[in-house]
PDB file of C-alpha atoms and ligand atoms in Angstrom:
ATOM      1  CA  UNK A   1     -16.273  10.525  -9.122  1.00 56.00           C
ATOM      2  CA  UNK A   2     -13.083  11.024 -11.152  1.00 55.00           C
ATOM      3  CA  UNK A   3     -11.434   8.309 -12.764  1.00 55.00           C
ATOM      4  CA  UNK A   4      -8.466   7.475 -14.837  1.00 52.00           C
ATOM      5  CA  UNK A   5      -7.884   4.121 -16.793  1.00 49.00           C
ATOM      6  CA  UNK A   6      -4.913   2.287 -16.170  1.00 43.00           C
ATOM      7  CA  UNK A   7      -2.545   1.235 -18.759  1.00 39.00           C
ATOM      8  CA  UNK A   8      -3.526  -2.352 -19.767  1.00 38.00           C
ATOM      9  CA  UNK A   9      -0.088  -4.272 -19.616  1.00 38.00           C
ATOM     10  CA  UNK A  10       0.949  -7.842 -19.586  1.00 37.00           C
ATOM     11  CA  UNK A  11       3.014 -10.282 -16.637  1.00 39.00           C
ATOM     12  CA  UNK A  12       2.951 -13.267 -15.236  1.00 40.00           C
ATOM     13  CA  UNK A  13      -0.031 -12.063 -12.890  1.00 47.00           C
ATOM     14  CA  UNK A  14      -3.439 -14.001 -13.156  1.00 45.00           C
ATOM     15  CA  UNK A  15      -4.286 -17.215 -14.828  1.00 49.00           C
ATOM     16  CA  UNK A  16      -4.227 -15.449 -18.177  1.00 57.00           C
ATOM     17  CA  UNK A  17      -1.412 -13.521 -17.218  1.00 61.00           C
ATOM     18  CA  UNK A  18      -3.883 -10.454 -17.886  1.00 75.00           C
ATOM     19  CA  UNK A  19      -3.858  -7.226 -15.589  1.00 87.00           C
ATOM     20  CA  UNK A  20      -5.263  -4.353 -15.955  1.00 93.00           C
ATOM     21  CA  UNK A  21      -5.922  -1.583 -13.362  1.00 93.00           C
ATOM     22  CA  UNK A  22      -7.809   1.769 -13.026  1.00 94.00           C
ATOM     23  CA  UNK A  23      -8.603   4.338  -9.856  1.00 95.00           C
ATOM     24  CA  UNK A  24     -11.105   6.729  -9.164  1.00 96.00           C
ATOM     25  CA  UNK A  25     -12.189   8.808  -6.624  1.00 97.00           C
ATOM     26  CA  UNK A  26     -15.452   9.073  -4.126  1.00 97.00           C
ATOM     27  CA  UNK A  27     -16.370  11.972  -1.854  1.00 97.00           C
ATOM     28  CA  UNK A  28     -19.305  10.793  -0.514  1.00 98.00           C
ATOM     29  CA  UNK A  29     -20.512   7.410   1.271  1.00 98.00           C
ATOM     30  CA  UNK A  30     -23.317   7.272  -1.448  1.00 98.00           C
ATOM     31  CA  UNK A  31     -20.154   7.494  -4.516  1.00 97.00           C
ATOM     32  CA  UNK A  32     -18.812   4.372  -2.874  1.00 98.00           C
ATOM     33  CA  UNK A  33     -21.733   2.556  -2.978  1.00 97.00           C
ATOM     34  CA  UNK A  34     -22.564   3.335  -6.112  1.00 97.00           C
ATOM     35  CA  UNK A  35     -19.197   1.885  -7.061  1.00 97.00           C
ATOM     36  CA  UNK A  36     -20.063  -1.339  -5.300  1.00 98.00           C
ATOM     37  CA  UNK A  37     -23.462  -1.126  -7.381  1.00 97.00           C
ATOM     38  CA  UNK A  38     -21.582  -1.127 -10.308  1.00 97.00           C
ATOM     39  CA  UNK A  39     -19.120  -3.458  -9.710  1.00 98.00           C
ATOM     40  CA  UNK A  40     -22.055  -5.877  -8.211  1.00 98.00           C
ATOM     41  CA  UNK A  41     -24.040  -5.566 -11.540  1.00 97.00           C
ATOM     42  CA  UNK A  42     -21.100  -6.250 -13.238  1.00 98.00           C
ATOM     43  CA  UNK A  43     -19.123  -9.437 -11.541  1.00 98.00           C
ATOM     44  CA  UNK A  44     -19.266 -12.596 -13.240  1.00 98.00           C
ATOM     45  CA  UNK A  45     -19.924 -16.038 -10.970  1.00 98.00           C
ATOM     46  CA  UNK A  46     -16.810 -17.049  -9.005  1.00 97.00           C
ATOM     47  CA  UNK A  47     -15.406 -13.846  -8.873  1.00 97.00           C
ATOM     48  CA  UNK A  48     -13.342 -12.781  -5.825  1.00 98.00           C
ATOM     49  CA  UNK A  49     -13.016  -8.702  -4.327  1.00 98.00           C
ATOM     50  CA  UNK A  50     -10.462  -8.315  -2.412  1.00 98.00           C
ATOM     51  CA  UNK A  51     -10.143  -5.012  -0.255  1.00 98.00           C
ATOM     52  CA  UNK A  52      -7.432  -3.720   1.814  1.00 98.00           C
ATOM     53  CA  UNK A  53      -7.657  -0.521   3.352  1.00 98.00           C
ATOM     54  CA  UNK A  54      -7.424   1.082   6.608  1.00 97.00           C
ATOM     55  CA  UNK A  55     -10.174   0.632   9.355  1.00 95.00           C
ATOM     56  CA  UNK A  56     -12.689   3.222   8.225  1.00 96.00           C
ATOM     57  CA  UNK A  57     -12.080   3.066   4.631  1.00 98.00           C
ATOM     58  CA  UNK A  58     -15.393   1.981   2.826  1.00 98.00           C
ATOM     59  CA  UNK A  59     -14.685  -2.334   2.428  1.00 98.00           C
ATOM     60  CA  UNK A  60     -18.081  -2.093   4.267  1.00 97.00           C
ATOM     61  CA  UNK A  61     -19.747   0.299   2.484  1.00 98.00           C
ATOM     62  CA  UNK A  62     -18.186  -1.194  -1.085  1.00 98.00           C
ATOM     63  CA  UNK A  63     -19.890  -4.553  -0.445  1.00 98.00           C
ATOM     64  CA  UNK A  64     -22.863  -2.666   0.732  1.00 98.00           C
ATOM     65  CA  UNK A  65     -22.894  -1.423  -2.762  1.00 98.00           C
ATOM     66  CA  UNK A  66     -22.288  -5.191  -4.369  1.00 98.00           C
ATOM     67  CA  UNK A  67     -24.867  -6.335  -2.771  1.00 98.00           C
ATOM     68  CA  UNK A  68     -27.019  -4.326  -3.900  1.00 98.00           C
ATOM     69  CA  UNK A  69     -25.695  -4.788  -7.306  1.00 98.00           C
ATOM     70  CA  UNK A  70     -25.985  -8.051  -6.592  1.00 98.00           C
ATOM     71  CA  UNK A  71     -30.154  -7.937  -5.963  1.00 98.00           C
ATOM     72  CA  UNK A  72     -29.445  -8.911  -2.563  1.00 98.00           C
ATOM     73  CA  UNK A  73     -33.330  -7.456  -1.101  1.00 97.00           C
ATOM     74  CA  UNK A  74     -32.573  -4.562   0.889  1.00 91.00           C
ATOM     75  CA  UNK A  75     -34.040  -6.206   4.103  1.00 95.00           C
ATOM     76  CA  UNK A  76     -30.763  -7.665   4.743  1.00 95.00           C
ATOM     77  CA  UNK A  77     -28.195  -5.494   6.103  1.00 92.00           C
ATOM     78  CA  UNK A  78     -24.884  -5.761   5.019  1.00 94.00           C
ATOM     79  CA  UNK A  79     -22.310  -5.085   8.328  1.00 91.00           C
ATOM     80  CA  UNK A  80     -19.219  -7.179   8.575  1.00 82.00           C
ATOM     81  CA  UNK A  81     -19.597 -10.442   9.617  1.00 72.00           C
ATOM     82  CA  UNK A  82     -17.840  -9.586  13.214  1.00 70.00           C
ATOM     83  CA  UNK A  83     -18.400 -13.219  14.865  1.00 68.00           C
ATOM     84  CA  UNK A  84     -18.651 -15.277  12.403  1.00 72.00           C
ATOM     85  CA  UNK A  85     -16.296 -14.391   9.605  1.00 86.00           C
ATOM     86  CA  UNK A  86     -18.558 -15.048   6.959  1.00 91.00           C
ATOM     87  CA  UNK A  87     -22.086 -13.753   6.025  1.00 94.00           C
ATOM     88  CA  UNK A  88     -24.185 -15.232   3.272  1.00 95.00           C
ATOM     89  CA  UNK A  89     -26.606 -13.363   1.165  1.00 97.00           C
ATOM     90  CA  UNK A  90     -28.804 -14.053  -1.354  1.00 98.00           C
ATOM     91  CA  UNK A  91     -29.219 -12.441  -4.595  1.00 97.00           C
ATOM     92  CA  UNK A  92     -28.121 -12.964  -8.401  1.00 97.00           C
ATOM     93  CA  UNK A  93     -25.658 -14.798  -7.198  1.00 98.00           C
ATOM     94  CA  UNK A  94     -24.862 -15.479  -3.677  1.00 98.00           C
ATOM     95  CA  UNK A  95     -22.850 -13.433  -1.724  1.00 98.00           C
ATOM     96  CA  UNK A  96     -20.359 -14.636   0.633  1.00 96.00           C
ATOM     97  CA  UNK A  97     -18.800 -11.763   2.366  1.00 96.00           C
ATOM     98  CA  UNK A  98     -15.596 -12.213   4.507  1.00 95.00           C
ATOM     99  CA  UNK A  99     -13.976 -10.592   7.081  1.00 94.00           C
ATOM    100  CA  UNK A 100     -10.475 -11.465   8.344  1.00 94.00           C
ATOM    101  CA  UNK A 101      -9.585  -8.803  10.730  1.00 92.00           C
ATOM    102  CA  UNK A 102      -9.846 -11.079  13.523  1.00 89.00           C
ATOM    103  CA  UNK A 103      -7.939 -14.064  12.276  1.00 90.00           C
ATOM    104  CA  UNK A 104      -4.651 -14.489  13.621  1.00 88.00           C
ATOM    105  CA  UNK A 105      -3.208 -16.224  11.385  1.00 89.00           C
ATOM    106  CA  UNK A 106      -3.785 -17.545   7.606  1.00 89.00           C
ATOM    107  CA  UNK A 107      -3.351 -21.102   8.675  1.00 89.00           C
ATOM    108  CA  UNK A 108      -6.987 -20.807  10.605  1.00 90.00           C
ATOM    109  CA  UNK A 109      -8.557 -19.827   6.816  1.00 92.00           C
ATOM    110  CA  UNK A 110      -8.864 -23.579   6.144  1.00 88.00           C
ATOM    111  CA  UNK A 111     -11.296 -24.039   9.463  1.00 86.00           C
ATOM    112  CA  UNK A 112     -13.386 -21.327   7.807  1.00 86.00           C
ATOM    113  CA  UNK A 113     -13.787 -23.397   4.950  1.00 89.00           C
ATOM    114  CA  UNK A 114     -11.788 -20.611   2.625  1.00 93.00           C
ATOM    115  CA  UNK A 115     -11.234 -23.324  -0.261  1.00 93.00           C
ATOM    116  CA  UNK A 116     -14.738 -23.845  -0.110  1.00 94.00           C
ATOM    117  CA  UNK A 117     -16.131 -20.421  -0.924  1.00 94.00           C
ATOM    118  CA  UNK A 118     -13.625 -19.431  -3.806  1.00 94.00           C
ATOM    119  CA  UNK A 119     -14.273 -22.728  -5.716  1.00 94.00           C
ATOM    120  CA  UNK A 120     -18.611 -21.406  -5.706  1.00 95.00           C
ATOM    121  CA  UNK A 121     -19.873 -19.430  -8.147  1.00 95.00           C
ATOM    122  CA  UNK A 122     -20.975 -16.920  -6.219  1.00 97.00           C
ATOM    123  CA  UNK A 123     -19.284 -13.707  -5.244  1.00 98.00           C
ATOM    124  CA  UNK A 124     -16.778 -13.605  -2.691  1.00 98.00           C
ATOM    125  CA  UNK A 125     -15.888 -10.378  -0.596  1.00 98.00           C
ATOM    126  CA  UNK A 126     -13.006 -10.411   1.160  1.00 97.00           C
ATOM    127  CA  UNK A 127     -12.480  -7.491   3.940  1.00 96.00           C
ATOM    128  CA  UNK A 128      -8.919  -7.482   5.346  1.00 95.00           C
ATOM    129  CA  UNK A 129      -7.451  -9.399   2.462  1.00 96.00           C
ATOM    130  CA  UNK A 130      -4.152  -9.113   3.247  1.00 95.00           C
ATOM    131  CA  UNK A 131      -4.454 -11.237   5.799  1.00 94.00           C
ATOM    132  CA  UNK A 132      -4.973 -14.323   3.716  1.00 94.00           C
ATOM    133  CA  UNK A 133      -1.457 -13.594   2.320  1.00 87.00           C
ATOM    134  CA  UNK A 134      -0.663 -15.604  -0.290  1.00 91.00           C
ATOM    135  CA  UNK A 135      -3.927 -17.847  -0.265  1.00 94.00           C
ATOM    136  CA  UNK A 136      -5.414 -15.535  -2.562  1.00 96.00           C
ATOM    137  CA  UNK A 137      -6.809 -17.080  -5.456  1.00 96.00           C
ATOM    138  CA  UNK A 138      -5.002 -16.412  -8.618  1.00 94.00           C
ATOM    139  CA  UNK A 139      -8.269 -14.704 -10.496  1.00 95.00           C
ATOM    140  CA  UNK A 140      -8.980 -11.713  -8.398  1.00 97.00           C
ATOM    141  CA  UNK A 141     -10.302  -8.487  -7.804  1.00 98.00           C
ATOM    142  CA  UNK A 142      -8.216  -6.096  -5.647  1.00 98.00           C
ATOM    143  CA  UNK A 143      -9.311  -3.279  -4.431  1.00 98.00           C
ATOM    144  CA  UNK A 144      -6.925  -0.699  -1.979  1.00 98.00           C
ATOM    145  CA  UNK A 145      -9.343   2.135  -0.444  1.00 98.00           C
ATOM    146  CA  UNK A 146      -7.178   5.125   0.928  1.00 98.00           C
ATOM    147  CA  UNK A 147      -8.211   7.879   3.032  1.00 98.00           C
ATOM    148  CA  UNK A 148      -7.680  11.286   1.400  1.00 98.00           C
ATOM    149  CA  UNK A 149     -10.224  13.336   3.329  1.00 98.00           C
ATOM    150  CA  UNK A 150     -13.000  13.182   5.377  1.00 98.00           C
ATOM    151  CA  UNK A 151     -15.533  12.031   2.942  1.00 98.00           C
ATOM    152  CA  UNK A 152     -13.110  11.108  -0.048  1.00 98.00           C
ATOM    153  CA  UNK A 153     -11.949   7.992  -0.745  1.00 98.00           C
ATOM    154  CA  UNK A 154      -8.883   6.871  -3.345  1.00 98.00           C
ATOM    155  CA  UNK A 155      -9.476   3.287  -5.115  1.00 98.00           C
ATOM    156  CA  UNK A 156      -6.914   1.946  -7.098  1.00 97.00           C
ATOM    157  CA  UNK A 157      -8.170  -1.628  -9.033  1.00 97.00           C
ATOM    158  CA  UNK A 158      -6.157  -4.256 -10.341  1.00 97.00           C
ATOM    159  CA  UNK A 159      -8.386  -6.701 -12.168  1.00 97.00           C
ATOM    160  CA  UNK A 160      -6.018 -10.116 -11.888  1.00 96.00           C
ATOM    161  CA  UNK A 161      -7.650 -11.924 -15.350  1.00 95.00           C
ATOM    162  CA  UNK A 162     -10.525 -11.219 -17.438  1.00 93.00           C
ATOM    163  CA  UNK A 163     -12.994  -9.053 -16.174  1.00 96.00           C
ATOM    164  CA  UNK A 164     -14.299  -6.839 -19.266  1.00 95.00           C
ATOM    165  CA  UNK A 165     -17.423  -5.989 -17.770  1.00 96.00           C
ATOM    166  CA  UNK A 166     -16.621  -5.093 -14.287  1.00 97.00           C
ATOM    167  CA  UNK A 167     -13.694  -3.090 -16.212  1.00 95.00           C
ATOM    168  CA  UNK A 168     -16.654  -1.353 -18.374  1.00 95.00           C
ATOM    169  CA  UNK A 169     -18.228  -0.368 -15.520  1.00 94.00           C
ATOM    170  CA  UNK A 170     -15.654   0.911 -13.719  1.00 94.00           C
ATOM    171  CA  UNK A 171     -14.346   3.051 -16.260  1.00 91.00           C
ATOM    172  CA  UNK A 172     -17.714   4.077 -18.015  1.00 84.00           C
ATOM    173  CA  UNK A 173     -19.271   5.286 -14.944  1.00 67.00           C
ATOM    174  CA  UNK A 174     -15.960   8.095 -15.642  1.00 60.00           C
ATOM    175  CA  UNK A 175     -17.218   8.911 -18.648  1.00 54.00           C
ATOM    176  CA  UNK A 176     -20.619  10.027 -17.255  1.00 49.00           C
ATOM    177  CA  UNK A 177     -19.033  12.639 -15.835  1.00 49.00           C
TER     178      UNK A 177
HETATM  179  P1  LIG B 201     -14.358  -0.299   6.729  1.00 97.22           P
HETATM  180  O1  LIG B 201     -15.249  -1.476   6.444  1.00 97.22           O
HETATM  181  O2  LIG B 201     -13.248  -0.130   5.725  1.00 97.22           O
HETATM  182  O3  LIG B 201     -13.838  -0.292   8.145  1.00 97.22           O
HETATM  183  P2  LIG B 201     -16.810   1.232   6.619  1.00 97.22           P
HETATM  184  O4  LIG B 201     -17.377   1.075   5.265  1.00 97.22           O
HETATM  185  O5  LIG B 201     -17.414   0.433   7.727  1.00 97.22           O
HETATM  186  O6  LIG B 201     -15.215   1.039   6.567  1.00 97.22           O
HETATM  187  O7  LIG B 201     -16.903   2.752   7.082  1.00 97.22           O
HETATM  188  C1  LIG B 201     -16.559   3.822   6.249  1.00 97.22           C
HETATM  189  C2  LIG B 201     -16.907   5.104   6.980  1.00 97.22           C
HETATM  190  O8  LIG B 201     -16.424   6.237   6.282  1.00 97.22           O
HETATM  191  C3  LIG B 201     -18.419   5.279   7.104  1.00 97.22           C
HETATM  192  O9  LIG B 201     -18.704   5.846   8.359  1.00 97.22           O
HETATM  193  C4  LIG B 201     -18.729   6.260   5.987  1.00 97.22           C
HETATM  194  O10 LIG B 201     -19.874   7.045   6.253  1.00 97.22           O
HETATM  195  C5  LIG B 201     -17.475   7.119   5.974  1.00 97.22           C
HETATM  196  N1  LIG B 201     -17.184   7.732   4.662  1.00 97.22           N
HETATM  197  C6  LIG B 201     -16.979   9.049   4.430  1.00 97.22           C
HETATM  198  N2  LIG B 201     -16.710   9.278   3.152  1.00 97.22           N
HETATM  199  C7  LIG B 201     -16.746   8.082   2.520  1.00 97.22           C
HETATM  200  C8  LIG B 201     -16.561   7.698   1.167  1.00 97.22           C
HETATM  201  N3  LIG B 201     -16.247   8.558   0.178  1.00 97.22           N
HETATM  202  N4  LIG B 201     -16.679   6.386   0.892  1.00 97.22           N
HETATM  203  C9  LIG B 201     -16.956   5.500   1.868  1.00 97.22           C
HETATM  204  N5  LIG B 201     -17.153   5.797   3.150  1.00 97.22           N
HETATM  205  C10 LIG B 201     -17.053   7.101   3.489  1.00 97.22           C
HETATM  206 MG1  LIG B 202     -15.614  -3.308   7.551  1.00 97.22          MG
END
């Protein structure tokens, strides 16, 4: 994994108005989940990941990687929540992971009880996050997955507020290398 640290800047993003960003590089399933490992070990309660990216990506195999971050026991599987938009799973903190590709609209995120899961303090994983348009909470994760090759992935992170340890482990997991 390659990785290079965004220039921490200031605007009017975020609660704080703090932003920072990085991107790295995966080539291999396993890389990405060992992303979502570290960015599971690292989240702090009530923190939101949003992903965008095309079908295909890695969202899946990301929150794969939370989870198990997470200490979600490894006799759940993690697959998107196809029918019912959200699965729940246990584990340092409870995972609620989130899949809007089928929504039509944002207006039906209410009737999924959206407000509901961002004000826990558990982890929320959001697949298809665009779709929730501007009902994104302020605090946020957001994570864009492109497709540069068969088995490589692109990330580029924008942290929306304070996360210095999920930014530590992002960026340290570089450093490795
Ligand atoms: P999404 O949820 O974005 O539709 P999935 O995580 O379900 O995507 O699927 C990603 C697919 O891409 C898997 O079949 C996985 O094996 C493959 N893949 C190949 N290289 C990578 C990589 N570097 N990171 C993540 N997935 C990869
Ligand atoms: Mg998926």
């Amino acid at each position: 994994m390659s990785t290079s640290a965004g220039q921490g800047h200031h605007d009017q993003q975020g609660d704080d108005g703090r932003r920072t960003g990085c991107s790295l590089v995966t080539r291999s399933p396993e890389e990405t989940f060992a992303v979502g490992a570290a960015v599971g070990k690292a989240a702090p309660p009530g923190c939101a990941i949003c992903l965008f990216g095309d079908l295909g990506s890695g969202k899946t195999k990301l929150t794969q990687g939370i989870a198990a971050g997470l200490s979600v026991p490894d006799t759940y599987v993690v697959t998107s929540p196809t029918f019912t938009y959200v699965n729940e799973y246990p584990g340092r903190l409870p995972l609620y992971h989130i899949d809007l590709y089928r929504i039509s609209s944002a207006d039906e995120l209410s009737d999924l009880g959206w407000e509901e899961y961002l004000e826990t303090d558990g982890i929320v994983v959001i697949e298809w996050a665009e779709r929730a348009d501007r009902w994104l909470p302020d605090k946020r994760i957001e994570i864009y997955i492109t497709i540069t090759g068969a088995d490589e992935r692109r990330f580029a992170i924008t942290l929306f507020g304070d996360y210095p340890a999920v930014y530590e482990a992002l960026t340290s997991r570089a450093r490795l290398r």
